Coordinates of C-alpha atoms in Angstrom, one line a residue:
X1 CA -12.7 -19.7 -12.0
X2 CA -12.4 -16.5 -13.7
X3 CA -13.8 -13.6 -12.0
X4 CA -16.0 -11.0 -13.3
X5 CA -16.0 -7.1 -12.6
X6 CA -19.6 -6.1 -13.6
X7 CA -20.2 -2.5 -15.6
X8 CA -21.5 -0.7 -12.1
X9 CA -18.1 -1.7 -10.4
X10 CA -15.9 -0.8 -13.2
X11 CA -17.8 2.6 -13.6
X12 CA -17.3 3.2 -9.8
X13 CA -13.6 2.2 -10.1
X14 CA -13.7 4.5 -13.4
X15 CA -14.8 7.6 -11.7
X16 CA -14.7 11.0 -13.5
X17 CA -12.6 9.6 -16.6
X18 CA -13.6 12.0 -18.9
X19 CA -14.0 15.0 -17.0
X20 CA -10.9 16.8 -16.8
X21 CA -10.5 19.4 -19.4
X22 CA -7.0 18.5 -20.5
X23 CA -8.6 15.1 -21.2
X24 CA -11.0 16.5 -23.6
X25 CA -8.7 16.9 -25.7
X26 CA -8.5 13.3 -26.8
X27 CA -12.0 11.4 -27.8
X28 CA -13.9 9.7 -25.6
X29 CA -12.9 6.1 -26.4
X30 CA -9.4 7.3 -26.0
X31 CA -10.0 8.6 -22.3
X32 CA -11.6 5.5 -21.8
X33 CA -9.1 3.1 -22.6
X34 CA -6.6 5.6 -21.0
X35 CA -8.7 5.3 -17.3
X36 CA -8.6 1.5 -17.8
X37 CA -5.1 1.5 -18.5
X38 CA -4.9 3.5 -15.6
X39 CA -6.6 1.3 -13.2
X40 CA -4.5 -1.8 -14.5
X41 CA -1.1 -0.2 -13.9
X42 CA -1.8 0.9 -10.4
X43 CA -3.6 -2.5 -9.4
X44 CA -7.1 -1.9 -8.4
X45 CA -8.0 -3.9 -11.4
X46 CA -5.9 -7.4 -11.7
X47 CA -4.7 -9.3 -14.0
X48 CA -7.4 -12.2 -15.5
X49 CA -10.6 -10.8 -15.0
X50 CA -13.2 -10.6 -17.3
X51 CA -14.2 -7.2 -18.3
X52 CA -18.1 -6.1 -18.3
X53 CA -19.7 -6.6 -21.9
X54 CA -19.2 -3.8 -23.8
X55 CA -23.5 -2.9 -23.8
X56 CA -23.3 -3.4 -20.3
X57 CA -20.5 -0.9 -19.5
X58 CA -21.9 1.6 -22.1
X59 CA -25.3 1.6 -20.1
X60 CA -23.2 1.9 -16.6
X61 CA -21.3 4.9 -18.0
X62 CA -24.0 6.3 -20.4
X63 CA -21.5 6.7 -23.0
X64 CA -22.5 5.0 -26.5
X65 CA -21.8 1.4 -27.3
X66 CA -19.7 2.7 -30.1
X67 CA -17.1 4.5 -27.6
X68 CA -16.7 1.5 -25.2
X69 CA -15.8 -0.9 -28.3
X70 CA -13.7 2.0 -29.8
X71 CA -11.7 1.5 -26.1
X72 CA -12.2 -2.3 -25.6
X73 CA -10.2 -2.5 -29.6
X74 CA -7.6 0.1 -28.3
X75 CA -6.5 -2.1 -25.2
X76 CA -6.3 -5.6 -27.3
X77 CA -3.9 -3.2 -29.5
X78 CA -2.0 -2.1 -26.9
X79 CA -1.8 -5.5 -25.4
X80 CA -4.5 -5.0 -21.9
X81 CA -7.4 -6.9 -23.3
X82 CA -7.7 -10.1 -24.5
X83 CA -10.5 -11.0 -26.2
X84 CA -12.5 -14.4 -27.7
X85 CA -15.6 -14.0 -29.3
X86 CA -18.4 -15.1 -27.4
X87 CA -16.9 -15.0 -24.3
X88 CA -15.7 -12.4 -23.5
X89 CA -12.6 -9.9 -22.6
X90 CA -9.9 -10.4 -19.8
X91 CA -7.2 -7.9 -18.8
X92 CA -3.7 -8.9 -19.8
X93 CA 0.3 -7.6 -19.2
X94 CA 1.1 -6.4 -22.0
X95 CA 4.3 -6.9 -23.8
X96 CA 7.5 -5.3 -22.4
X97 CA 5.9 -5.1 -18.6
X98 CA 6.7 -6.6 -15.4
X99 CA 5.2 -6.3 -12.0
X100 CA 7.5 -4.1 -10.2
X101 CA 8.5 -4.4 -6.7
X102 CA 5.5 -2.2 -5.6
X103 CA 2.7 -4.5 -7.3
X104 CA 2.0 -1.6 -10.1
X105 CA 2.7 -2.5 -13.4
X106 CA 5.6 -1.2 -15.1
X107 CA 7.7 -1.5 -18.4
X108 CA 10.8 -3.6 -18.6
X109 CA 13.2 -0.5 -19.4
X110 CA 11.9 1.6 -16.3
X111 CA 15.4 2.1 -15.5
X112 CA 15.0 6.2 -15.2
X113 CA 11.5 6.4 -13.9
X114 CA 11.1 8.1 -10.3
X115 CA 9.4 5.2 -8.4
X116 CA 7.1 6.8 -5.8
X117 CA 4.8 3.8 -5.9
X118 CA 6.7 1.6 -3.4
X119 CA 7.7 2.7 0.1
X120 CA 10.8 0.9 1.3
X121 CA 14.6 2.5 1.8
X122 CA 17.6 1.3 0.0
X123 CA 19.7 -1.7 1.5
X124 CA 21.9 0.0 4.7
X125 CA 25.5 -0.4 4.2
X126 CA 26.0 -2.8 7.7
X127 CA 23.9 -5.5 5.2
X128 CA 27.1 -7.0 3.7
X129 CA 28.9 -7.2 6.7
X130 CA 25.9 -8.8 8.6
X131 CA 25.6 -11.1 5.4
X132 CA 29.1 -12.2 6.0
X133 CA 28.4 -13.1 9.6
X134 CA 25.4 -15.1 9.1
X135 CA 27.1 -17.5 6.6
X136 CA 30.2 -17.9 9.0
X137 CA 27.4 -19.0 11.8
X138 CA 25.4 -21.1 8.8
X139 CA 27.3 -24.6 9.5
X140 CA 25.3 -24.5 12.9
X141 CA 22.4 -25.5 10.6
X142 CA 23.4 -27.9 8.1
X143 CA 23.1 -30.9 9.8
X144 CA 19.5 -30.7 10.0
X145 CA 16.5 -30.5 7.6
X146 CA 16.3 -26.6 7.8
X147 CA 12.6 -26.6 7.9
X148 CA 11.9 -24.6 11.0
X149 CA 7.6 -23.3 10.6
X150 CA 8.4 -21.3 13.3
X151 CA 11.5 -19.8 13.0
X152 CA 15.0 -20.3 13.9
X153 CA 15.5 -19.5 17.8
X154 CA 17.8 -17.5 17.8
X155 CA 15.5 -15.3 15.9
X156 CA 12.8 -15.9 17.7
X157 CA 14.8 -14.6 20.9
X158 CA 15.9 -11.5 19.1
X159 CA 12.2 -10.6 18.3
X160 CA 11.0 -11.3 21.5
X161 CA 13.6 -9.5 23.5
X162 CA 12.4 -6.2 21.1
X163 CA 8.7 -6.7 22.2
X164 CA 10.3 -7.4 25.9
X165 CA 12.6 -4.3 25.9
X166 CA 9.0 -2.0 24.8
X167 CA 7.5 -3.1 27.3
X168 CA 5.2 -6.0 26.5
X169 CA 7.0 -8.9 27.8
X170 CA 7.3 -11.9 25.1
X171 CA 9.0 -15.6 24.9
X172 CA 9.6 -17.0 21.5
X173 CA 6.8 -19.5 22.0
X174 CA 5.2 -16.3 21.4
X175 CA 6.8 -15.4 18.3
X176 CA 6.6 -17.1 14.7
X177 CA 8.6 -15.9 11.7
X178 CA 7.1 -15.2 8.0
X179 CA 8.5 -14.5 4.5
X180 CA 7.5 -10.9 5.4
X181 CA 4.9 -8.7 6.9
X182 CA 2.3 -9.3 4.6
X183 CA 3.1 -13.2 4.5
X184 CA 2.8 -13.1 8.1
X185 CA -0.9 -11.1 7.5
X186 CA -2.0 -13.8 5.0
X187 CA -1.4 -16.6 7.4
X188 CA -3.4 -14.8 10.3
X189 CA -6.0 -14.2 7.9
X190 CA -6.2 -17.7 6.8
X191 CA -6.7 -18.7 10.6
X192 CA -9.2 -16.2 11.6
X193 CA -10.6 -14.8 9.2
X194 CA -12.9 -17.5 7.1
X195 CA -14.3 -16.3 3.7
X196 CA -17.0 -14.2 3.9
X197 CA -16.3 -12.8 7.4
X198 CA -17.0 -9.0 8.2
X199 CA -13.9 -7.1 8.7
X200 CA -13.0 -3.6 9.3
X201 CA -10.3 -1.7 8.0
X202 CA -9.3 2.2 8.2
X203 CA -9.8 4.2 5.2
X204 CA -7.4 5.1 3.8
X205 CA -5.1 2.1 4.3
X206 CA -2.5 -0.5 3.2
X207 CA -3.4 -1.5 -0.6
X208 CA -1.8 -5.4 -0.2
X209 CA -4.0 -5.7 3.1
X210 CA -7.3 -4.6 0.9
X211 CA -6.2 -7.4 -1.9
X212 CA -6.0 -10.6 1.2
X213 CA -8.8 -9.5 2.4
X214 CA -10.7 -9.4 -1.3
X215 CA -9.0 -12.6 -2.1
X216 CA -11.0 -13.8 1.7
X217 CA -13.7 -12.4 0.0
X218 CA -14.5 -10.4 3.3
X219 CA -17.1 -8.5 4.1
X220 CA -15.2 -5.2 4.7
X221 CA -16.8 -2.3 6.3
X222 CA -14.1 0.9 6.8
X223 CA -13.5 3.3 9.4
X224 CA -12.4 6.8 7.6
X225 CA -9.3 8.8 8.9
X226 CA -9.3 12.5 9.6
X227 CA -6.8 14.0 7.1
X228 CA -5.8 15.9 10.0
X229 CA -6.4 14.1 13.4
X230 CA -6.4 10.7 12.6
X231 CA -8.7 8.4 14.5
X232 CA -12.1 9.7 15.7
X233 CA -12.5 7.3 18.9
X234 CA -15.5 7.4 18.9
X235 CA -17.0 6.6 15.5
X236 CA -13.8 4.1 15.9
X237 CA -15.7 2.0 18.7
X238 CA -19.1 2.4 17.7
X239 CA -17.8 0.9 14.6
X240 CA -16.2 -2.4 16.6
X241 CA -19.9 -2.3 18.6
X242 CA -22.2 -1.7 15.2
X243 CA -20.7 -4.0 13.0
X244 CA -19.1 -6.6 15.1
X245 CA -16.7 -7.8 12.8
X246 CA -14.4 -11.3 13.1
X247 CA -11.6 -9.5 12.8
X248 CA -10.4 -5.6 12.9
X249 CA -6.8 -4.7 11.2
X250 CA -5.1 -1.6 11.9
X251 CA -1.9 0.8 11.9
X252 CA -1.3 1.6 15.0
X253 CA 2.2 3.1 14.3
X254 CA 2.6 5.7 11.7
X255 CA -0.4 4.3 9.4
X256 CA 0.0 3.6 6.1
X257 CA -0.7 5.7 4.0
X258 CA -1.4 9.0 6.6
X259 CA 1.4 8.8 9.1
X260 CA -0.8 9.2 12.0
X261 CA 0.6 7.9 15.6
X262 CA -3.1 6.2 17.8
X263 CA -2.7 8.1 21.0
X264 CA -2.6 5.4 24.2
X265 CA -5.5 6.0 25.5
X266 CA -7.1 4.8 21.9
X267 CA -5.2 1.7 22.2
X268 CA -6.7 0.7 25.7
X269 CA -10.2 1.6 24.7
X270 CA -9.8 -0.7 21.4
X271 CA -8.8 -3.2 23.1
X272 CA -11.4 -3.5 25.7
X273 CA -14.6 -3.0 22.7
X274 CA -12.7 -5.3 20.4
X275 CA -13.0 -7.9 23.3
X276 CA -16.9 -7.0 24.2
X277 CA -17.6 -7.1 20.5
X278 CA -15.9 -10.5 19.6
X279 CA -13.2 -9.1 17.4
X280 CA -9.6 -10.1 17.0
X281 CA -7.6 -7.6 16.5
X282 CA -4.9 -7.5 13.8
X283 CA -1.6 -4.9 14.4
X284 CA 0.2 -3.7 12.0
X285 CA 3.5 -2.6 13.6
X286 CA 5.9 -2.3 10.2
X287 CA 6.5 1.5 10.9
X288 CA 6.6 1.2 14.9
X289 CA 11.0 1.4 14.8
X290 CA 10.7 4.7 12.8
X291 CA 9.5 7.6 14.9
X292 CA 11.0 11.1 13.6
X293 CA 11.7 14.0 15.2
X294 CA 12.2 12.4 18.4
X295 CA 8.3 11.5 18.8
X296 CA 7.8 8.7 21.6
X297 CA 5.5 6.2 20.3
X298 CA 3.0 4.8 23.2
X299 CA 3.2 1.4 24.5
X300 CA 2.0 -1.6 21.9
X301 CA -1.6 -2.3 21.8
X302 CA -0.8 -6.0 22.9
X303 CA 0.3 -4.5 26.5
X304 CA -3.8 -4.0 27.1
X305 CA -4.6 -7.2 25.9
X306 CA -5.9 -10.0 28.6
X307 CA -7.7 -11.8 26.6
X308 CA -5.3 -13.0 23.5
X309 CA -7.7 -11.0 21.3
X310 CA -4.5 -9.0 19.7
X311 CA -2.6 -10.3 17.2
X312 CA 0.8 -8.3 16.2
X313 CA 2.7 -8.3 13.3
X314 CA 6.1 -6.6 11.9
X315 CA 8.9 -7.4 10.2
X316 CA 12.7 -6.3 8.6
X317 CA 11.1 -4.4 5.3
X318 CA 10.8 -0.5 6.4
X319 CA 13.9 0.0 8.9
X320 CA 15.8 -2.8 7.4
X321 CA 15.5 -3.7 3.9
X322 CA 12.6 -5.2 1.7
X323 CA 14.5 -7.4 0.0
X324 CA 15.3 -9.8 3.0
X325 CA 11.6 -11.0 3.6
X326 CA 12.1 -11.1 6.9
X327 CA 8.6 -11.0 8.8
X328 CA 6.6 -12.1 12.2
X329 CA 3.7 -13.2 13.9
X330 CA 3.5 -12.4 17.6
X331 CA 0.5 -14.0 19.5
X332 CA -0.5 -16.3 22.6
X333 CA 2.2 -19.6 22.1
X334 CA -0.8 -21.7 21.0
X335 CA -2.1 -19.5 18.3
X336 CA 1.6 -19.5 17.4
X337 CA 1.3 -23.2 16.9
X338 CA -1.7 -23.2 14.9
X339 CA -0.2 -20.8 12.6
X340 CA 2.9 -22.7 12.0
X341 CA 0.9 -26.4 11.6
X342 CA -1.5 -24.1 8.9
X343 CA 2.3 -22.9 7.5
X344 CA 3.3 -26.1 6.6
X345 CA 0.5 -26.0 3.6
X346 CA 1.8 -23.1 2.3
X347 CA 5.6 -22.8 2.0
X348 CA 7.3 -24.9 4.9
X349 CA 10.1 -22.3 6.3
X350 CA 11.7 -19.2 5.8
X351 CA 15.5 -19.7 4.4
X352 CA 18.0 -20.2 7.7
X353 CA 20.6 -17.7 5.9
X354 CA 17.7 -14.6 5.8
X355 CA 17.1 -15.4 9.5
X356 CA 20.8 -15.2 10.4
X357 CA 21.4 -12.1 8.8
X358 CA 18.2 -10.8 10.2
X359 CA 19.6 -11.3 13.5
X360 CA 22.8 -10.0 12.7
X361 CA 20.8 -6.9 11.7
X362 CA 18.9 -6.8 14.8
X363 CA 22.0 -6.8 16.8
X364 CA 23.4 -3.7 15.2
X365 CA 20.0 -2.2 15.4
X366 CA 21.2 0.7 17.6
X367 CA 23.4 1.8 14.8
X368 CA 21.1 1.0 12.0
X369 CA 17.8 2.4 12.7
X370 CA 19.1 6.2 14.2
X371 CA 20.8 6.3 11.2
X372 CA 17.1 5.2 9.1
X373 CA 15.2 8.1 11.0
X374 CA 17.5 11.1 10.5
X375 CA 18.0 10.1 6.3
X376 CA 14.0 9.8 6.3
X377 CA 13.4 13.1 8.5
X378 CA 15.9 14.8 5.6
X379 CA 13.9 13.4 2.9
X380 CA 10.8 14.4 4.2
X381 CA 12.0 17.5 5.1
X382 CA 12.9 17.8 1.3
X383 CA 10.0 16.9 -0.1
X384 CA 7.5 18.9 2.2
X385 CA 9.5 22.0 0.7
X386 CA 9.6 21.1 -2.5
X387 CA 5.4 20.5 -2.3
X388 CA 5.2 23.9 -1.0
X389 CA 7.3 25.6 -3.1
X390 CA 5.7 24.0 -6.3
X391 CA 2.6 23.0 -5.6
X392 CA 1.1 25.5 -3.0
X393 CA -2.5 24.4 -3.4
X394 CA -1.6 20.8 -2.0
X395 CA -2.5 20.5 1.4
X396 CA 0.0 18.3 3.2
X397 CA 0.3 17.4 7.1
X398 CA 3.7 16.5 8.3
X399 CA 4.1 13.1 9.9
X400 CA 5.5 12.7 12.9
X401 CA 7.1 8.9 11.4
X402 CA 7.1 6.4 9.1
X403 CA 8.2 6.7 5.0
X404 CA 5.3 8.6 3.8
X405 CA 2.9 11.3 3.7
X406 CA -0.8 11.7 2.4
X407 CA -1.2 14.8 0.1
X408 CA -5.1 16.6 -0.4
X409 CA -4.8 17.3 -3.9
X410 CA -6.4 20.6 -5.6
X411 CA -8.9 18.7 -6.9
X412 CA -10.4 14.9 -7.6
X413 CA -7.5 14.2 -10.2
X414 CA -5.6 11.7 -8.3
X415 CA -6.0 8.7 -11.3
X416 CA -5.2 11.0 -13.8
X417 CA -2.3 12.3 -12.5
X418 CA -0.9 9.4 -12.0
X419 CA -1.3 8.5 -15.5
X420 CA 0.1 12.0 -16.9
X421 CA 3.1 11.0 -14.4
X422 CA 4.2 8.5 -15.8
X423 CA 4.5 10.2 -19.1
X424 CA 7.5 12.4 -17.5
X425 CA 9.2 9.3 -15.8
X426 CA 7.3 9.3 -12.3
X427 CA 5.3 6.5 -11.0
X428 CA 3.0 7.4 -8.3
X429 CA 0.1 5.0 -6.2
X430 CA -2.9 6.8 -6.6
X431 CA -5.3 7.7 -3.6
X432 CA -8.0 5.2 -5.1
X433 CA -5.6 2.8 -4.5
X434 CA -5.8 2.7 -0.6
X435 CA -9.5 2.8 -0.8
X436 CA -12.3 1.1 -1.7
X437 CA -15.0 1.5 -5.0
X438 CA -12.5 4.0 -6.5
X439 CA -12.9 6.5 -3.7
X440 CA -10.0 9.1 -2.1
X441 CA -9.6 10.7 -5.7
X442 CA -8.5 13.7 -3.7
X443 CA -5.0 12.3 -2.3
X444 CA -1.7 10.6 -3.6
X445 CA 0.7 8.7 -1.3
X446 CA 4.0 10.0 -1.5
X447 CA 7.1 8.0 0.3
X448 CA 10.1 10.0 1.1
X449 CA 12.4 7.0 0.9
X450 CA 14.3 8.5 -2.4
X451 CA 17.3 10.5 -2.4
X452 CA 16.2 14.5 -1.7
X453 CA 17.1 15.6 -5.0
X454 CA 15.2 12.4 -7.0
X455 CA 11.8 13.8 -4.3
X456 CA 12.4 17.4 -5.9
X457 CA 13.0 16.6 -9.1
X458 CA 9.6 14.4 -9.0
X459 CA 7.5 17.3 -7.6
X460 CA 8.7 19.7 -10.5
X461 CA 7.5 17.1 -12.5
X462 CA 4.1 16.9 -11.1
X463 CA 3.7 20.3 -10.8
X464 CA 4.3 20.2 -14.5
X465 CA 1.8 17.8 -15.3
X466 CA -0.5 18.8 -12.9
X467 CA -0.8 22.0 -14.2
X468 CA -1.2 20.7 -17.8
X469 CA -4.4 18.4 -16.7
X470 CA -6.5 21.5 -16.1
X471 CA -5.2 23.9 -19.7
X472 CA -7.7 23.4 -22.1
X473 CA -6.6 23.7 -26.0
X474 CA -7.2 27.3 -26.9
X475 CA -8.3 27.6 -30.5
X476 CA -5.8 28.7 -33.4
X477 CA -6.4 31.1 -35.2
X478 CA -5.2 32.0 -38.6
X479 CA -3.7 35.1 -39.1
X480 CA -5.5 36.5 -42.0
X481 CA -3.5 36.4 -45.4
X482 CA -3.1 39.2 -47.5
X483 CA -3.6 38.6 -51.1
X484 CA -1.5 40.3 -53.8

């Protein structure tokens, strides 16, 4: 069934479209189809879905109908709206685009564009050697099947040890791998989470965690994060006691997209309302290897769990490399079970060759991951001075870990800046994006996983186009001619 985003939601997602005065230059229906554009390339509206009727929308923007057909007409043109009369318009890829590695939308020759959008380092160079090591150790495996739901063991007891060795003491019964973090989240999600459950989330937060949970067609309620100091505890808890949601999912470590660290004390308390209030809790531990600056990060919120209310999940992406799909579950051995039977539906097993080279990786983890944190505190080093240096107005708190920092924009621009990015070769994720109903306007994500001088490069660029959104077209005027 196709679904339907009615005028008021696309108006919410819309925002202030038209209200920049840089954006006046260009009529109305051209702003228009510009913001939905917009929307579509940075993924808060997906593919397939049929737009609002074109009365409809004109009434939830108060615009004429005449400007929203103008815009409907200019995205079947340019390829993001497909229409059949009588039934109505659905949002399309348009020729010469893919879906890039970050979920935004992106044209085929993208080859120079400064990709901001996705957060995830470069391959490290112990990859090929670890690659050549798991194939010598493959014939181990070819005997059997090679469906394993859970996870090949030796895996298993490399994961485990790492939860052992930070203190929370884990057997692989404990431990199942996934295809990746945010395989490993659908599957919990599938378990405990049934459609329609309340769920709370942080504001802002991962954008792939907001789409599972839309696609569970949850009932989300948010907890917002202080810009500055992260967590309030209190409106935290009262949250967990209020709303009592089935199931609460967090960033414990190093949140994406703000970089804050919850303190220990936090942890414990969550824990214990979570458990009073019913809720399971859902952790987020992609970032937890990649503390900067020598931060210690506190103990893992499973260590206060009695009650197998916490479930944990992590994975190879962010200290590792993406392109591995190397992910896990770890939870009480039964829940473990149930996850893997539930698997089996799905997509059987991850490949025996990722999850020898994953524990290949593991083992040279002491070389790898120092190696990760001092390129990342250079490249965030980098680009913090380049965003003062160029863009002064930007407020921007330093994180203490992780791949990325939360800038407070000059103003409510964040959509439209990331469409006048793109223009000069930069892709950015707009705040909006880790919010929901088209909020956070006010912030952009910004990874430091790029090369230093790719980071400045892209912030003289922004500081470019930023300072373009807000000049308005002065009027030319003709010198007066002189007659002879």
């Amino acid at each position: 069934m196709t679904s339907t985003v009615r005028g008021s939601q696309l108006a919410r997602l819309l925002g202030h479209w038209h209200a920049l005065p840089g954006r006046r230059r260009n009529p109305d229906y051209a702003a228009l189809a510009g913001a939905i554009r917009g929307l579509l390339a940075d993924g808060r509206l997906p593919l397939g879905v049929r737009l609002a009727a074109e009365r409809e929308l004109a009434d939830a923007l108060k615009v004429s109908r005449t400007t929203v057909t103008a815009a409907y007409r200019e995205l079947r043109e340019s390829g993001h709206l497909t229409s059949r009369r009588g039934a109505g318009s659905w949002t399309t890829l348009p020729g010469g685009h893919k879906v890039a590695s970050s979920g935004l939308w992106t044209p085929q020759d993208d080859l120079d564009m400064i990709d901001l959008g996705c957060a995830a380092l470069a391959a490290p160079p112990e990859l090929m050697p670890a690659a050549a090591a798991a194939a010598q150790g493959l014939h181990r495996y070819l005997s059997g099947a090679g469906y394993h739901p859970t996870g090949i063991v030796e895996l298993r007891e490399a994961v485990a040890q790492g939860y052992t060795d930070r203190g929370l003491p884990t057997s692989p019964d404990q431990i199942m791998v996934t295809s990746g973090t945010q395989h490993a989240l659908d599957l919990v999600l599938r378990l405990m989470a049934p459609p329609g459950a309340p769920v709370l989330l942080e504001s802002p937060t991962y954008p792939n965690a907001l789409a599972a949970l839309s696609a569970r067609r949850a009932r989300i309620a948010t907890h917002g994060l202080d810009n500055d100091e992260g967590w309030d505890a209190d409106l935290l808890l009262d949250g967990l006691r209020q709303t009592r949601p089935r199931l609460a999912y967090l960033i414990p470590e190093f949140q994406n997209p703000t970089g804050h660290l919850m303190p220990a004390a936090l942890r414990e308390r969550v824990v214990a309302t979570a458990h009073a209030a019913g809720t399971d809790l859902v952790i987020d531990e992609s970032f937890v290897d990649l503390p900067l600056d020598g931060t210690e990060v506190p103990p893992p919120v499973a260590c206060y769990d009695r009650h197998s209310r916490v479930v944990s999940i992590g994975g190879m992406s962010k200290p590792y490399w993406g392109g591995l799909r190397i992910g896990w579950v770890r939870a009480s051995a039964p829940l473990v079970q149930r996850l893997a039977a539930l698997r089996v539906g799905v997509d059987m097993a991850s490949p025996v060759l990722d999850q020898l080279v994953a524990v290949q990786l593991l083992d040279r983890a002491g070389i790898i991951v120092p190696e990760r944190r001092r390129q990342l505190a250079e490249q965030r080093d980098a680009l913090v001075a380049a965003l003062r240096r160029e863009l002064p107005e930007w407020r921007v708190r330093v994180p203490r870990g992780g791949v990325t920092l939360w800038a407070e924009l000059d103003g409510p621009v964040s959509s439209a800046l990331s469409r006048a990015a793109e223009e000069v070769g930069v892709r950015l994720a707009p705040g909006p994006r880790f919010g929901v109903d088209g909020t956070l306007e006010r912030f952009v994500r910004l990874p430091f996983t790029l090369p230093a001088a790719d980071l400045e490069d892209a912030v003289k660029r922004l500081a470019a186009v930023r300072y373009d959104l807000e000049r308005t077209r002065r009027p030319q005027w003709r010198e007066p001619a002189i007659l002879t």
